[in-house]
Protein backbone atom coordinates (compact mmCIF):
# COMPACT_ATOMS: atom_id res chain seq x y z
CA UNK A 1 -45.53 26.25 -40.44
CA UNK A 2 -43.75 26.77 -37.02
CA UNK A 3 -45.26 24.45 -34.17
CA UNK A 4 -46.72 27.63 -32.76
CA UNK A 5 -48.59 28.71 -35.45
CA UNK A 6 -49.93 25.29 -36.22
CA UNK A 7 -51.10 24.86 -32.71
CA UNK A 8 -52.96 28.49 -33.47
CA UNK A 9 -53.94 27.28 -36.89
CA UNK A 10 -55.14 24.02 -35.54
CA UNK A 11 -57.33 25.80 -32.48
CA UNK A 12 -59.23 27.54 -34.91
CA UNK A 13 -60.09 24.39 -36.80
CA UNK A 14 -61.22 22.45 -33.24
CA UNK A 15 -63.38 26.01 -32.57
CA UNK A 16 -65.00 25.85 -36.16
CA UNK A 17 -65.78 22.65 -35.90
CA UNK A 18 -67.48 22.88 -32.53
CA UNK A 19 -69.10 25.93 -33.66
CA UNK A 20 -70.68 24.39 -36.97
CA UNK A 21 -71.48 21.25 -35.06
CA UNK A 22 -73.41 23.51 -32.23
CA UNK A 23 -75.08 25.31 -35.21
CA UNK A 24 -76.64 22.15 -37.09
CA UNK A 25 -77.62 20.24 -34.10
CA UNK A 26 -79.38 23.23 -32.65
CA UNK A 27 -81.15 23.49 -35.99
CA UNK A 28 -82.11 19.69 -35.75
CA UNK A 29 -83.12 20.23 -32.14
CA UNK A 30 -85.15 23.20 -32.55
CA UNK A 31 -87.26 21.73 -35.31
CA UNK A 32 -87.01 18.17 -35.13
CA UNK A 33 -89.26 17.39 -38.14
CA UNK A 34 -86.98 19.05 -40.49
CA UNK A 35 -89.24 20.07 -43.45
CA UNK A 36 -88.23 23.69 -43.36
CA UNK A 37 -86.93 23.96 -46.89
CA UNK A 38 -84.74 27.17 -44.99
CA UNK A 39 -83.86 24.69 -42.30
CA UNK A 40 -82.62 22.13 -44.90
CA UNK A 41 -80.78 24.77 -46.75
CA UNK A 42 -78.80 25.75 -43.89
CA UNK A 43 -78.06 22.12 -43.26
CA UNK A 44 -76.67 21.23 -46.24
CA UNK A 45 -74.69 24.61 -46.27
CA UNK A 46 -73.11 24.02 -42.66
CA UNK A 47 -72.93 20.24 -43.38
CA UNK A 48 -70.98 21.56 -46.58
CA UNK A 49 -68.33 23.71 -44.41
CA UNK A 50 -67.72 20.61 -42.40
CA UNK A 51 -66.32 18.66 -44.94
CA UNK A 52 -64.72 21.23 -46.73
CA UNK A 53 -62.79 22.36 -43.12
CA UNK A 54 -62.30 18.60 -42.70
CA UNK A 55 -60.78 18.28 -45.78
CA UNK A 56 -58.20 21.25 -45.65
CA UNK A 57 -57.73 19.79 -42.30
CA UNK A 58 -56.33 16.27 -43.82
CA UNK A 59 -53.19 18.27 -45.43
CA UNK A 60 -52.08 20.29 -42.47
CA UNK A 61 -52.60 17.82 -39.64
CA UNK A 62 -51.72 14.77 -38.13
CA UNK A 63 -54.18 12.11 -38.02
CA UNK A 64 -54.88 12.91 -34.26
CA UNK A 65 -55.17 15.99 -35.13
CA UNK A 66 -58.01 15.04 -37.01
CA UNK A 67 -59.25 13.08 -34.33
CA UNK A 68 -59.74 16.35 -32.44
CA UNK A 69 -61.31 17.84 -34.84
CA UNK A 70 -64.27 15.62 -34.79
CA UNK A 71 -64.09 15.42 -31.26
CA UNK A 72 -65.31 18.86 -31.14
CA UNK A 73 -68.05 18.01 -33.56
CA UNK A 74 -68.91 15.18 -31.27
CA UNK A 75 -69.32 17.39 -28.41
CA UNK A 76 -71.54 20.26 -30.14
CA UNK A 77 -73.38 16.78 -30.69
CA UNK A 78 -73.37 15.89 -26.95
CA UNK A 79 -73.82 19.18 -26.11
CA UNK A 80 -77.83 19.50 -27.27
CA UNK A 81 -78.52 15.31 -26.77
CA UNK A 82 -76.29 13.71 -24.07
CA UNK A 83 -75.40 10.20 -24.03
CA UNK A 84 -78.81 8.73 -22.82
CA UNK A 85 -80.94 6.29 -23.56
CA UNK A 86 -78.63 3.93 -24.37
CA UNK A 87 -78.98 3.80 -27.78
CA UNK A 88 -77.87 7.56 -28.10
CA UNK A 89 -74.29 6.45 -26.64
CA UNK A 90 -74.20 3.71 -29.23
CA UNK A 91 -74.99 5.84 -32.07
CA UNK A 92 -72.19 8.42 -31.12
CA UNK A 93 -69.71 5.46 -30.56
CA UNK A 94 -70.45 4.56 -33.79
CA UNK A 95 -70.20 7.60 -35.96
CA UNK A 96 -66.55 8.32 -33.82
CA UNK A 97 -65.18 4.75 -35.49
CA UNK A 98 -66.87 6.31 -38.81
CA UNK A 99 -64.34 9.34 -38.16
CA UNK A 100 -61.14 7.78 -36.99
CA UNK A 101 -61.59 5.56 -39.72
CA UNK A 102 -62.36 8.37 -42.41
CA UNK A 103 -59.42 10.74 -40.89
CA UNK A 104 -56.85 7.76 -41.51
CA UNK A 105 -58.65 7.51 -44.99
CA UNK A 106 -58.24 11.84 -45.66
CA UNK A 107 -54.71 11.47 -44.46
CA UNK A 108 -53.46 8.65 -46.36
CA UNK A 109 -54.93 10.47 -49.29
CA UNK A 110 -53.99 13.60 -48.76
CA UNK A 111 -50.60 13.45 -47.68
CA UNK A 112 -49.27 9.90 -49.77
CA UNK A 113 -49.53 11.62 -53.15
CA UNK A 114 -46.72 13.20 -54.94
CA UNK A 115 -48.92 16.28 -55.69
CA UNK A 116 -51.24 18.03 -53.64
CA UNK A 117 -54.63 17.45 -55.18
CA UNK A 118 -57.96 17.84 -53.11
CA UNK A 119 -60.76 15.86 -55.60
CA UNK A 120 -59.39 12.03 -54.99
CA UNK A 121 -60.80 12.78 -51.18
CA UNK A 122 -64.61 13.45 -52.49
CA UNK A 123 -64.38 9.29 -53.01
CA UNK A 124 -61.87 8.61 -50.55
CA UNK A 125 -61.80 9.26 -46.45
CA UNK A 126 -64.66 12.27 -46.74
CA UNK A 127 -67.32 10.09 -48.04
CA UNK A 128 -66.94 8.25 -44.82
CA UNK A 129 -66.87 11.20 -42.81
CA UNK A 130 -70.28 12.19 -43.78
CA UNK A 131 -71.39 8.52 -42.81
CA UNK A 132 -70.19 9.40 -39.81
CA UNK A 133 -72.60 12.44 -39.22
CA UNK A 134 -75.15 10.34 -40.96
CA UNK A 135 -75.43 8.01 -38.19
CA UNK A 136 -75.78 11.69 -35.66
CA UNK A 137 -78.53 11.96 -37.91
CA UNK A 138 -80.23 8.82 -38.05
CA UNK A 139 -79.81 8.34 -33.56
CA UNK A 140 -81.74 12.22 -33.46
CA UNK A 141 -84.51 10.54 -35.72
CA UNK A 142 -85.00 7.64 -33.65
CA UNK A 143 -84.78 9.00 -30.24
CA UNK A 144 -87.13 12.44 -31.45
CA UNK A 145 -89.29 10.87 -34.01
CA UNK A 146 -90.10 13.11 -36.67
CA UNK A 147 -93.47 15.25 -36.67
CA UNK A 148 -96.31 13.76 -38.91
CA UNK A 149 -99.14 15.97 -37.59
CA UNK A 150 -97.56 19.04 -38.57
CA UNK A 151 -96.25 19.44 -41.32
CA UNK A 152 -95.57 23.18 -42.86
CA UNK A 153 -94.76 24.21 -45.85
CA UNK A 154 -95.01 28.21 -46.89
CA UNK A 155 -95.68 29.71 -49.73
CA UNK A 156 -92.34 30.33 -50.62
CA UNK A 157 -91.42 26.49 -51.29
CA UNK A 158 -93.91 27.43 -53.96
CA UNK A 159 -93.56 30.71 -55.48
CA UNK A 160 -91.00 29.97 -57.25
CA UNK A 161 -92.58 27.66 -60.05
CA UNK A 162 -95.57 29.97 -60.28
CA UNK A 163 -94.09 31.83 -63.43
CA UNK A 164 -94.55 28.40 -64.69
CA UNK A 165 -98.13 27.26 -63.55
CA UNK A 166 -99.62 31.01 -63.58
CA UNK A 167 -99.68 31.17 -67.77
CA UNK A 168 -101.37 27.64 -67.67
CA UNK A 169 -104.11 29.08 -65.34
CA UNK A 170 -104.48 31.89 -67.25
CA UNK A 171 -105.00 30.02 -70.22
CA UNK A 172 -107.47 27.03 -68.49
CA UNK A 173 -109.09 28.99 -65.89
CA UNK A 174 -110.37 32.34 -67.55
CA UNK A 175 -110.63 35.18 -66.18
CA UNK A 176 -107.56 34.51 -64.34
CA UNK A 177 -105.22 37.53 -64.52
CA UNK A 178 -101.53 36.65 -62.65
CA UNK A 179 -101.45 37.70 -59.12
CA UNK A 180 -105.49 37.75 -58.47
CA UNK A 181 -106.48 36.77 -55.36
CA UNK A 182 -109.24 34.66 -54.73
CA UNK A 183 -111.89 36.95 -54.03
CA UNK A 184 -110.52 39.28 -57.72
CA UNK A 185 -110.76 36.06 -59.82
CA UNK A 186 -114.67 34.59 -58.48
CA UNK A 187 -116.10 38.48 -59.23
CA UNK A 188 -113.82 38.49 -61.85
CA UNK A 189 -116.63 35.90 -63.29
CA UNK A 190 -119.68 37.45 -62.63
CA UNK A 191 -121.02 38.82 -65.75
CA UNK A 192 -120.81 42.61 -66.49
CA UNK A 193 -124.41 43.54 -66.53
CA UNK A 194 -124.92 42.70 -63.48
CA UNK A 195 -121.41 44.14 -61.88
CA UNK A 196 -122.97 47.71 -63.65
CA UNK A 197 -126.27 46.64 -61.69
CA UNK A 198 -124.54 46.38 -58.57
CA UNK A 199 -122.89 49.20 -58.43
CA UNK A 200 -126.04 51.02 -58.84
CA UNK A 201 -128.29 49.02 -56.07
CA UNK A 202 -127.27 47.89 -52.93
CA UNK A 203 -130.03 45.31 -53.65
CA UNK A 204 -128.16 43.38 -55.95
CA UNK A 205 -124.84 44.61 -54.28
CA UNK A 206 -125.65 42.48 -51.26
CA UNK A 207 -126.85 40.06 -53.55
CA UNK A 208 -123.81 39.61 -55.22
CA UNK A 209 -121.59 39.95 -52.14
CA UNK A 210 -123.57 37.14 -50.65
CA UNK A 211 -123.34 34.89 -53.66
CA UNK A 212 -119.27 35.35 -53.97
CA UNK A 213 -119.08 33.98 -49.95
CA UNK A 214 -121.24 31.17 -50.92
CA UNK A 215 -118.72 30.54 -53.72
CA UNK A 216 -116.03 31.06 -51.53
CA UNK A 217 -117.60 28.79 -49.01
CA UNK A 218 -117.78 25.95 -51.07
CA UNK A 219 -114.24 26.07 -52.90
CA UNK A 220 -112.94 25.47 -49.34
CA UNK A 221 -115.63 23.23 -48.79
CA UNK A 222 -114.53 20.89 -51.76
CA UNK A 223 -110.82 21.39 -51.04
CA UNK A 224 -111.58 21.05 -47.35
CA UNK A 225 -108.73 23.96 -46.41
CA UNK A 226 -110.03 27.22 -44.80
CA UNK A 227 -110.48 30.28 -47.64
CA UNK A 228 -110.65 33.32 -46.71
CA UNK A 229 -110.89 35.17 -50.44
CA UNK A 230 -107.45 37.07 -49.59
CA UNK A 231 -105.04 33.87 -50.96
CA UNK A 232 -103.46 34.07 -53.90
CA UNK A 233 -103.00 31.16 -56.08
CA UNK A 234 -99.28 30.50 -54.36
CA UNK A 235 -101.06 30.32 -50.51
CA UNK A 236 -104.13 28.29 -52.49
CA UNK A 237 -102.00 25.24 -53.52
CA UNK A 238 -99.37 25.47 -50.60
CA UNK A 239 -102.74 24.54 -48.58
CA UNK A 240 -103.48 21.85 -50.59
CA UNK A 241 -99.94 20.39 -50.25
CA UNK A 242 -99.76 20.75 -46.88
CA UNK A 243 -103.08 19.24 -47.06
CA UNK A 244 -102.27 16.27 -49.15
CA UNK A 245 -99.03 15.74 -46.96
CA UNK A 246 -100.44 15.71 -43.68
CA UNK A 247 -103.24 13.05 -44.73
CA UNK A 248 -100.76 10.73 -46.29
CA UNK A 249 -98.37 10.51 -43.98
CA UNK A 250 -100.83 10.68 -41.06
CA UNK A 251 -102.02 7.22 -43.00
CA UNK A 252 -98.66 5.77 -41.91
CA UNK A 253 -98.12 7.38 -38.35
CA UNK A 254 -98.76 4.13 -36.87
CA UNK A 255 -96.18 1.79 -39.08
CA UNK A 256 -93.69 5.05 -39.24
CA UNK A 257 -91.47 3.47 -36.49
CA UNK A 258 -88.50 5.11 -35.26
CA UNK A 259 -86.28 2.38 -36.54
CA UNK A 260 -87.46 3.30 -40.36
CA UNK A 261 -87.04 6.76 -39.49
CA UNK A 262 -83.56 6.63 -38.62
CA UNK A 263 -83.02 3.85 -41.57
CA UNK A 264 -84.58 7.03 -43.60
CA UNK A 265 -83.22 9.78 -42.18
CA UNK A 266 -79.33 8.08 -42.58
CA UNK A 267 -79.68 7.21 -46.39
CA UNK A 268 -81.28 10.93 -47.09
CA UNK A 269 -77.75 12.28 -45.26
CA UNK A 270 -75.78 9.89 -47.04
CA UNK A 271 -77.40 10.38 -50.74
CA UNK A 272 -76.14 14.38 -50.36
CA UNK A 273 -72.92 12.71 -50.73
CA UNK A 274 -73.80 13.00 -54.35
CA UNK A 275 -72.96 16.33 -54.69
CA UNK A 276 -72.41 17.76 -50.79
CA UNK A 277 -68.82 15.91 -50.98
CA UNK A 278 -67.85 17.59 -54.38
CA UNK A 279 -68.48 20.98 -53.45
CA UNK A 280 -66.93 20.48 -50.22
CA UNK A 281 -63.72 19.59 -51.77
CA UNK A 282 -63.67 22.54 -54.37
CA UNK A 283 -64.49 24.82 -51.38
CA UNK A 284 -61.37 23.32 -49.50
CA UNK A 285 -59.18 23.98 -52.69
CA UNK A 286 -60.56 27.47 -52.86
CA UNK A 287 -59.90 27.65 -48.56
CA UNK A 288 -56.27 26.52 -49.78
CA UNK A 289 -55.46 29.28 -52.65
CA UNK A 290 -57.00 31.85 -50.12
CA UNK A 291 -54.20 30.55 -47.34
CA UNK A 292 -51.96 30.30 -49.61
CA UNK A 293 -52.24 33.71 -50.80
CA UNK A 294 -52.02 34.92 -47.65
CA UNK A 295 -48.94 33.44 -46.42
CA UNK A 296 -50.83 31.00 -43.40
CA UNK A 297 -49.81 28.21 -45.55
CA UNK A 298 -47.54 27.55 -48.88
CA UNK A 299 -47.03 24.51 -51.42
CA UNK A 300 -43.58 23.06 -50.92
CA UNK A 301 -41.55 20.00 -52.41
CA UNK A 302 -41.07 17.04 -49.65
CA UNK A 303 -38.89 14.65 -49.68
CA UNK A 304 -39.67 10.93 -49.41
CA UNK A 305 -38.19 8.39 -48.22
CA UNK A 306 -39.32 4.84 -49.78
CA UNK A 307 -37.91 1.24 -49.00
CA UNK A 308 -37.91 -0.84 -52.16
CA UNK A 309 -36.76 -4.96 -52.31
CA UNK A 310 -34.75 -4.80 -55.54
CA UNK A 311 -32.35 -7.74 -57.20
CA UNK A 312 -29.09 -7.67 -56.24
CA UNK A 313 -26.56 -6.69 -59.37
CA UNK A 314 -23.89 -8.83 -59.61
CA UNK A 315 -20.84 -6.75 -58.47
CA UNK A 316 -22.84 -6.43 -54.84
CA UNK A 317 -22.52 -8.83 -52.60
CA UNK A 318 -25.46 -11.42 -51.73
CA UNK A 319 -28.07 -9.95 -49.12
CA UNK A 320 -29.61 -12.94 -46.42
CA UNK A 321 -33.17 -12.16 -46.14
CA UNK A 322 -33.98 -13.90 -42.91
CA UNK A 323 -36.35 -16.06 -42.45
């Protein structure tokens, strides 16, 4: 790579990093309680692209290089939070020693190895790179505590296991027919004699209306959750997790300090290691067949040079080793 091109090549590393740095903490700022299960996805995604550019990064620069590189992600950091209180200057202190120590990690790794090979860095230099966001993580929980009083969930989080739960409710709560609404399933119990009779007198019509909103009335009653007779059985038991969440952890709002929150926050970062670091690697690998392909960056023997203390053969003359 001429020094040209590597300066070029190298730019557009220090601009993706600030630009997935501004694009995660903007997340974390905009929503600061994080239980957006889209939120979170994009997270781990962007989080993912990190390492993987990080890693890519640890065969093609220098270790200052690297420095820069997470200088940028610093500032998309600094950008959105600053440096006060106190405590926020400490944390970002911190997580830079995380990366300078994690780049020199990457690089020793990456570069000290007879073959190129990517996977020895998802246990080695990257792990502590993601403790190094971690802590970015665990200062934005502290100094914006998360939300207890509203937390959302949407139907969606849930929709997905109803082709699971939907044949058990059709078999223990008859007449139950998949996709009924609230309102279908309660007249779907009222006998048929007396549907027929209430189609034919607006007596027993009203009658009947009036009986299904006392019905309705007291299933939300019993659930306390508002029903309106339109929810499905997705909305119905998204309320009642959102309902069940936001009483429990309202029960610890008090003892929820910001201290355990961070302490949280940092070991839920730093247990995506798991699998976050392994598929950042194999997308680096993939990054690297793609360059490679296209002629930004090729595989080539190096030569190196090692210094070895050996015995001395007995034609050669002695060697004083100072002391």
């Amino acid at each position: 790579m001429t020094l040209s091109k590597h300066r070029v090549v190298h730019g557009i590393a220090v601009a993706l990093a600030l630009a997935i740095s501004l694009f995660i903490w903007s997340i974390v700022r905009a929503d600061g309680h994080l239980v957006s299960a889209g939120d979170i996805g994009a997270l781990v995604g962007l989080l993912t692209l990190f390492l993987a550019l990080y890693t890519l990064s640890a065969f093609l620069f220098s270790v200052r290089e690297l420095y820069v590189i997470a200088a940028a992600f610093l500032l998309g950091f600094l950008i959105f939070f600053g440096v006060t209180p106190s405590y926020v200057l400490g944390g970002i202190l911190a997580a830079a020693l995380f990366f300078m120590y994690g780049s020199s990690l990457a690089h020793i790794f990456a570069r000290e190895r007879t073959v190129v090979r990517f996977f020895p860095l998802a246990t080695r230099g990257i792990p502590t790179i993601l403790t190094a966001v971690a802590v970015l993580f665990a200062v934005v929980g502290y100094a914006y505590a998360l939300q207890f009083d509203d937390v959302e969930m949407s139907s969606a989080t849930i929709s997905f296991m109803m082709p699971v739960l939907e044949p058990f409710a059709e078999k223990y709560m008859p007449p139950y027919k998949k996709g009924m609404t609230i309102d279908e399933f309660l007249a779907a119990g009222v006998p048929e004699e007396i549907q027929q009779a209430a189609q034919r007198d607006s007596v027993t019509r009203e009658a009947l209306a009036g009986e299904l909103e006392r019905q309705r009335g007291s299933l939300g009653t019993q659930f306390d959750i508002p029903v309106t007779g339109n929810e499905r059985l997705a909305d119905l038991l998204t309320a009642l997790a959102n309902k069940y969440v936001n009483k429990t952890l309202g029960a610890y709002k008090d003892i929820a300090v910001p201290f355990l929150i961070s302490v949280s926050v940092f070991f839920a970062i730093k247990s995506l290691g798991l699998v976050v670091n392994r598929v950042a690697v194999f997308v680096a690998w993939l990054a690297s067949l793609i360059l490679a392909k296209s002629g930004v960056v090729r595989r080539e023997k190096a030569e190196i040079e090692q210094e070895a203390l050996t015995l001395k053969k007995s034609s050669e003359p002695a060697i004083n080793i100072p002391r």
